[in-house]
Amino acid sequence: MARKFFVGGNFKMNGTMESLKSLVSALDDAKLDSNTEVVIAPPSLFLIPVKQHLKEDQDQQVAVAAQNGYHEKFGAFTGEISFHQLADAQVPWVILGHSERRSLFHETNEEVGKKVAAALKENLSVIACVGEKLEERESDKTMEVVEAQLEGIRAEINDWTRVVIAYEPVWAIGTGKVATAQQAQDVHAAIRAWLKKNVSADAADKTRIIYGGSVNAKNCKELGNEPDIDGFLVGGASLKPEFIDIINTKLGSSKI
Ligand code: PEP
């Protein structure tokens, strides 16, 4: 089946009121491929103003995502924002398990799985990130690592319909060192095979698996042509005008 192409922009801890306003204006003014789903993830402080600035009357409605969330609804959890609060504020998406959260904030596979389940329970959609470090790739452990990350999620959820899997090799994030289209395709195909074996044929067929790691306007077309690459999670380039070209990767392409 045809899976809708998906492009996410992860702004990380970047931007100011002023700079994000002009970024959103650029998105509002651009002609964006209406066959591509677009989600942008500003820092949580800016979720509401960014959402308010996004134009609603265009073919392509850009949605917003949080970059993290917490499973408890309310309480004494200083500094956290709950999935319940995100849902209440009509933030429809959340990125979970990003490698920076795993490495800098020590989120384990189990915690990420629990977060995915808690977010889905609040009817949020989830961009769930997986990916190996350089030393793991070099010692042929890529799929072992990725499968353990996926297993952390599978242990907690049955329904994958509101999950987009982002394969982000850690060595390619923010480094300018992009995976080759073949390297990415191989892992995406292996993730799809894992879904078929461990979840269902339907989940394997329908779940979007997007690539992240130094995607830019120059490399997006080749990556996007691979049969199992259903879009991108973009970091650095999502803050630049070329993000629009990345969103429009499939325009003029022959891939259905
Ligand atoms: C990311 O942080 O999810 C990412 C892919 O970053 P970059 O595009 O900058 O490598």
Short mmCIF file of C-alpha atoms and ligand atoms in Angstrom, two decimals:
data_model
loop_
_atom_site.label_atom_id
_atom_site.label_comp_id
_atom_site.label_asym_id
_atom_site.label_seq_id
_atom_site.Cartn_x
_atom_site.Cartn_y
_atom_site.Cartn_z
CA MET A 1 0.00 0.00 0.00
CA ALA A 2 1.04 3.61 -0.49
CA ARG A 3 2.25 5.15 2.74
CA LYS A 4 1.88 8.93 2.95
CA PHE A 5 5.32 10.57 2.81
CA PHE A 6 6.15 12.21 6.15
CA VAL A 7 8.60 15.00 6.91
CA GLY A 8 9.25 16.09 10.48
CA GLY A 9 11.34 19.07 11.57
CA ASN A 10 13.06 18.70 14.93
CA PHE A 11 14.11 22.20 15.99
CA LYS A 12 15.72 20.82 19.18
CA MET A 13 16.57 23.62 21.68
CA ASN A 14 16.88 26.24 18.92
CA GLY A 15 15.01 29.37 17.99
CA THR A 16 13.56 32.48 19.54
CA MET A 17 10.04 33.95 19.32
CA GLU A 18 11.26 36.13 16.48
CA SER A 19 13.19 33.53 14.47
CA LEU A 20 10.47 30.89 14.77
CA LYS A 21 7.84 33.42 13.69
CA SER A 22 9.73 34.03 10.46
CA LEU A 23 10.30 30.30 9.95
CA VAL A 24 6.58 29.64 10.31
CA SER A 25 5.78 32.53 7.96
CA ALA A 26 8.08 30.96 5.36
CA LEU A 27 6.22 27.66 5.70
CA ASP A 28 2.87 29.44 5.48
CA ASP A 29 3.93 31.24 2.31
CA ALA A 30 5.50 28.23 0.59
CA LYS A 31 3.79 25.84 -1.78
CA LEU A 32 4.09 22.53 0.06
CA ASP A 33 3.38 19.10 -1.42
CA SER A 34 -0.14 18.26 -0.23
CA ASN A 35 0.74 14.54 -0.48
CA THR A 36 3.34 14.89 2.26
CA GLU A 37 2.47 15.07 5.95
CA VAL A 38 4.50 17.75 7.72
CA VAL A 39 5.10 18.05 11.46
CA ILE A 40 7.40 20.54 13.17
CA ALA A 41 8.74 20.23 16.70
CA PRO A 42 9.74 23.53 18.30
CA PRO A 43 10.92 23.73 21.91
CA SER A 44 7.89 23.22 24.20
CA LEU A 45 7.81 26.90 25.18
CA PHE A 46 6.96 27.78 21.58
CA LEU A 47 4.45 25.00 20.77
CA ILE A 48 1.36 27.17 21.25
CA PRO A 49 2.59 30.35 19.47
CA VAL A 50 3.96 28.27 16.57
CA LYS A 51 0.64 26.42 16.33
CA GLN A 52 -1.21 29.74 16.36
CA HIS A 53 0.99 31.17 13.63
CA LEU A 54 0.60 28.22 11.26
CA LYS A 55 -1.91 29.00 8.56
CA GLU A 56 -4.94 26.75 8.63
CA ASP A 57 -6.43 27.35 5.22
CA GLN A 58 -3.78 25.81 3.03
CA ASP A 59 -3.85 22.40 1.26
CA GLN A 60 -1.01 21.29 3.44
CA GLN A 61 -1.74 21.73 7.14
CA VAL A 62 1.50 21.66 9.11
CA ALA A 63 1.08 20.10 12.57
CA VAL A 64 3.20 20.53 15.68
CA ALA A 65 5.01 17.98 17.84
CA ALA A 66 6.54 18.13 21.29
CA GLN A 67 10.11 16.82 21.61
CA ASN A 68 9.41 14.84 24.78
CA GLY A 69 6.69 14.22 27.35
CA TYR A 70 5.99 12.60 30.72
CA HIS A 71 3.66 9.71 31.48
CA GLU A 72 2.01 11.00 34.67
CA LYS A 73 -0.95 13.32 34.08
CA PHE A 74 -0.20 15.92 36.77
CA GLY A 75 1.88 16.21 39.90
CA ALA A 76 5.18 17.01 41.51
CA PHE A 77 7.40 16.47 38.48
CA THR A 78 9.21 19.78 38.19
CA GLY A 79 10.23 20.63 34.67
CA GLU A 80 8.12 18.00 32.96
CA ILE A 81 5.15 18.37 30.60
CA SER A 82 2.66 15.51 30.54
CA PHE A 83 1.19 13.81 27.48
CA HIS A 84 -2.17 14.66 29.02
CA GLN A 85 -1.27 18.37 28.99
CA LEU A 86 0.02 18.15 25.41
CA ALA A 87 -3.25 16.54 24.33
CA ASP A 88 -5.23 19.17 26.25
CA ALA A 89 -3.30 21.92 24.43
CA GLN A 90 -4.10 20.15 21.13
CA VAL A 91 -0.53 19.29 20.34
CA PRO A 92 -1.13 16.17 18.22
CA TRP A 93 2.38 14.70 17.97
CA VAL A 94 5.35 13.93 20.19
CA ILE A 95 8.90 12.80 19.34
CA LEU A 96 10.08 10.08 21.74
CA GLY A 97 13.34 8.24 22.20
CA HIS A 98 15.48 10.71 20.28
CA SER A 99 19.13 9.73 20.60
CA GLU A 100 19.89 12.97 22.47
CA ARG A 101 17.30 11.99 25.10
CA ARG A 102 18.71 8.48 25.24
CA SER A 103 22.35 9.55 25.56
CA LEU A 104 22.20 12.89 27.42
CA PHE A 105 19.18 12.15 29.62
CA HIS A 106 19.72 8.39 29.98
CA GLU A 107 16.33 7.26 28.71
CA THR A 108 16.31 3.48 28.45
CA ASN A 109 14.51 1.31 25.89
CA GLU A 110 11.99 0.38 28.59
CA GLU A 111 11.32 4.00 29.52
CA VAL A 112 10.90 4.98 25.89
CA GLY A 113 8.43 2.10 25.42
CA LYS A 114 6.43 3.24 28.46
CA LYS A 115 6.41 6.80 27.16
CA VAL A 116 5.15 5.69 23.74
CA ALA A 117 2.32 3.76 25.39
CA ALA A 118 1.40 6.69 27.66
CA ALA A 119 1.39 9.12 24.72
CA LEU A 120 -0.82 6.84 22.60
CA LYS A 121 -3.20 6.49 25.56
CA GLU A 122 -3.69 10.26 25.40
CA ASN A 123 -4.42 9.94 21.67
CA LEU A 124 -1.18 11.58 20.65
CA SER A 125 0.68 10.33 17.60
CA VAL A 126 4.31 9.40 18.12
CA ILE A 127 7.54 9.73 16.18
CA ALA A 128 9.57 6.98 17.85
CA CYS A 129 13.31 7.23 17.23
CA VAL A 130 15.73 4.32 17.02
CA GLY A 131 19.29 4.07 15.80
CA GLU A 132 22.76 2.74 16.47
CA LYS A 133 26.01 4.45 17.50
CA LEU A 134 29.07 4.35 15.26
CA GLU A 135 30.87 1.69 17.30
CA GLU A 136 27.74 -0.47 17.22
CA ARG A 137 27.54 -0.23 13.41
CA GLU A 138 31.24 -0.96 13.14
CA SER A 139 30.85 -4.10 15.22
CA ASP A 140 27.85 -5.27 13.13
CA LYS A 141 25.40 -4.65 15.96
CA THR A 142 23.09 -2.26 14.12
CA MET A 143 20.02 -4.50 14.00
CA GLU A 144 20.65 -5.94 17.46
CA VAL A 145 20.53 -2.41 18.88
CA VAL A 146 17.60 -1.25 16.75
CA GLU A 147 15.58 -4.39 17.48
CA ALA A 148 16.14 -3.98 21.24
CA GLN A 149 14.87 -0.38 20.95
CA LEU A 150 11.82 -1.55 18.96
CA GLU A 151 11.22 -4.36 21.44
CA GLY A 152 11.05 -1.78 24.25
CA ILE A 153 8.09 -0.26 22.41
CA ARG A 154 6.49 -3.55 21.32
CA ALA A 155 6.43 -4.72 24.93
CA GLU A 156 4.11 -1.81 25.78
CA ILE A 157 1.81 -1.33 22.77
CA ASN A 158 -0.34 -3.39 20.41
CA ASP A 159 -1.53 -0.75 18.00
CA TRP A 160 1.12 0.88 15.79
CA THR A 161 -1.29 2.91 13.65
CA ARG A 162 -0.32 6.21 15.28
CA VAL A 163 3.40 5.48 15.39
CA VAL A 164 5.97 6.68 12.85
CA ILE A 165 9.36 5.02 13.32
CA ALA A 166 12.36 7.31 12.75
CA TYR A 167 15.55 5.41 11.98
CA GLU A 168 18.31 7.81 12.99
CA PRO A 169 21.84 6.40 13.05
CA VAL A 170 23.48 8.36 15.87
CA TRP A 171 26.69 8.82 13.85
CA ALA A 172 24.70 10.69 11.19
CA ILE A 173 22.85 13.11 13.48
CA GLY A 174 24.16 16.65 13.28
CA THR A 175 27.46 15.43 11.84
CA GLY A 176 26.94 16.14 8.15
CA LYS A 177 27.73 12.45 7.64
CA VAL A 178 24.61 11.05 6.00
CA ALA A 179 23.94 7.32 5.65
CA THR A 180 24.06 6.23 2.03
CA ALA A 181 20.67 5.56 0.49
CA GLN A 182 21.55 1.84 0.48
CA GLN A 183 22.65 1.80 4.14
CA ALA A 184 19.39 3.50 5.16
CA GLN A 185 17.24 1.31 2.89
CA ASP A 186 18.81 -1.87 4.31
CA VAL A 187 17.94 -0.91 7.88
CA HIS A 188 14.46 0.32 6.93
CA ALA A 189 13.75 -2.98 5.17
CA ALA A 190 15.03 -4.88 8.22
CA ILE A 191 12.77 -2.80 10.51
CA ARG A 192 9.81 -3.56 8.25
CA ALA A 193 10.69 -7.28 8.37
CA TRP A 194 10.89 -7.02 12.18
CA LEU A 195 7.40 -5.44 12.23
CA LYS A 196 6.05 -8.25 10.06
CA LYS A 197 7.51 -10.94 12.30
CA ASN A 198 6.85 -9.35 15.68
CA VAL A 199 3.75 -7.18 15.20
CA SER A 200 1.76 -7.98 12.04
CA ALA A 201 1.89 -7.95 8.27
CA ASP A 202 -0.53 -5.05 8.36
CA ALA A 203 1.74 -2.99 10.64
CA ALA A 204 4.71 -3.80 8.40
CA ASP A 205 2.77 -2.62 5.39
CA LYS A 206 1.31 0.56 6.88
CA THR A 207 3.85 1.91 9.38
CA ARG A 208 5.89 4.82 8.09
CA ILE A 209 9.63 4.39 8.62
CA ILE A 210 11.43 7.69 8.15
CA TYR A 211 15.15 8.39 8.02
CA GLY A 212 16.97 11.02 10.07
CA GLY A 213 20.62 12.06 10.06
CA SER A 214 22.02 15.04 8.16
CA VAL A 215 19.19 15.10 5.60
CA ASN A 216 19.40 18.16 3.39
CA ALA A 217 18.04 19.51 0.12
CA LYS A 218 20.84 17.81 -1.81
CA ASN A 219 20.53 14.24 -0.49
CA CYS A 220 16.77 14.02 0.15
CA LYS A 221 15.72 12.93 -3.35
CA GLU A 222 18.05 9.94 -3.52
CA LEU A 223 17.11 8.81 0.00
CA GLY A 224 13.40 9.41 -0.68
CA ASN A 225 13.50 7.19 -3.75
CA GLU A 226 14.24 4.08 -1.70
CA PRO A 227 11.17 1.84 -1.38
CA ASP A 228 11.23 1.60 2.43
CA ILE A 229 12.09 5.23 3.20
CA ASP A 230 8.77 6.96 3.85
CA GLY A 231 10.10 10.38 4.74
CA PHE A 232 12.54 12.14 7.02
CA LEU A 233 13.12 13.52 10.46
CA VAL A 234 15.20 16.63 9.87
CA GLY A 235 17.24 18.46 12.50
CA GLY A 236 19.61 21.21 11.39
CA ALA A 237 18.12 21.72 7.93
CA SER A 238 14.61 22.17 9.35
CA LEU A 239 15.71 25.61 10.56
CA LYS A 240 16.78 26.67 7.07
CA PRO A 241 14.90 27.59 3.88
CA GLU A 242 15.94 24.23 2.38
CA PHE A 243 13.42 22.54 4.70
CA ILE A 244 10.78 23.46 2.11
CA ASP A 245 12.74 21.59 -0.59
CA ILE A 246 12.98 18.58 1.72
CA ILE A 247 9.20 18.67 2.32
CA ASN A 248 8.79 18.74 -1.45
CA THR A 249 11.13 15.77 -2.02
CA LYS A 250 8.47 13.78 -3.83
CA LEU A 251 7.24 16.54 -6.12
CA GLY A 252 8.08 15.55 -9.65
CA SER A 253 9.21 12.11 -8.52
CA SER A 254 7.94 8.96 -10.16
CA LYS A 255 7.67 7.00 -6.88
CA ILE A 256 4.02 6.47 -5.91
C1 PEP B 1 17.67 14.90 14.45
O1 PEP B 1 18.07 15.52 15.41
O2 PEP B 1 16.63 14.21 14.55
C2 PEP B 1 18.43 14.98 13.20
C3 PEP B 1 18.19 14.10 12.28
O3 PEP B 1 19.36 15.98 13.10
P1 PEP B 1 20.21 16.42 11.80
O4 PEP B 1 19.24 16.45 10.63
O5 PEP B 1 20.74 17.76 12.13
O6 PEP B 1 21.26 15.38 11.59
#
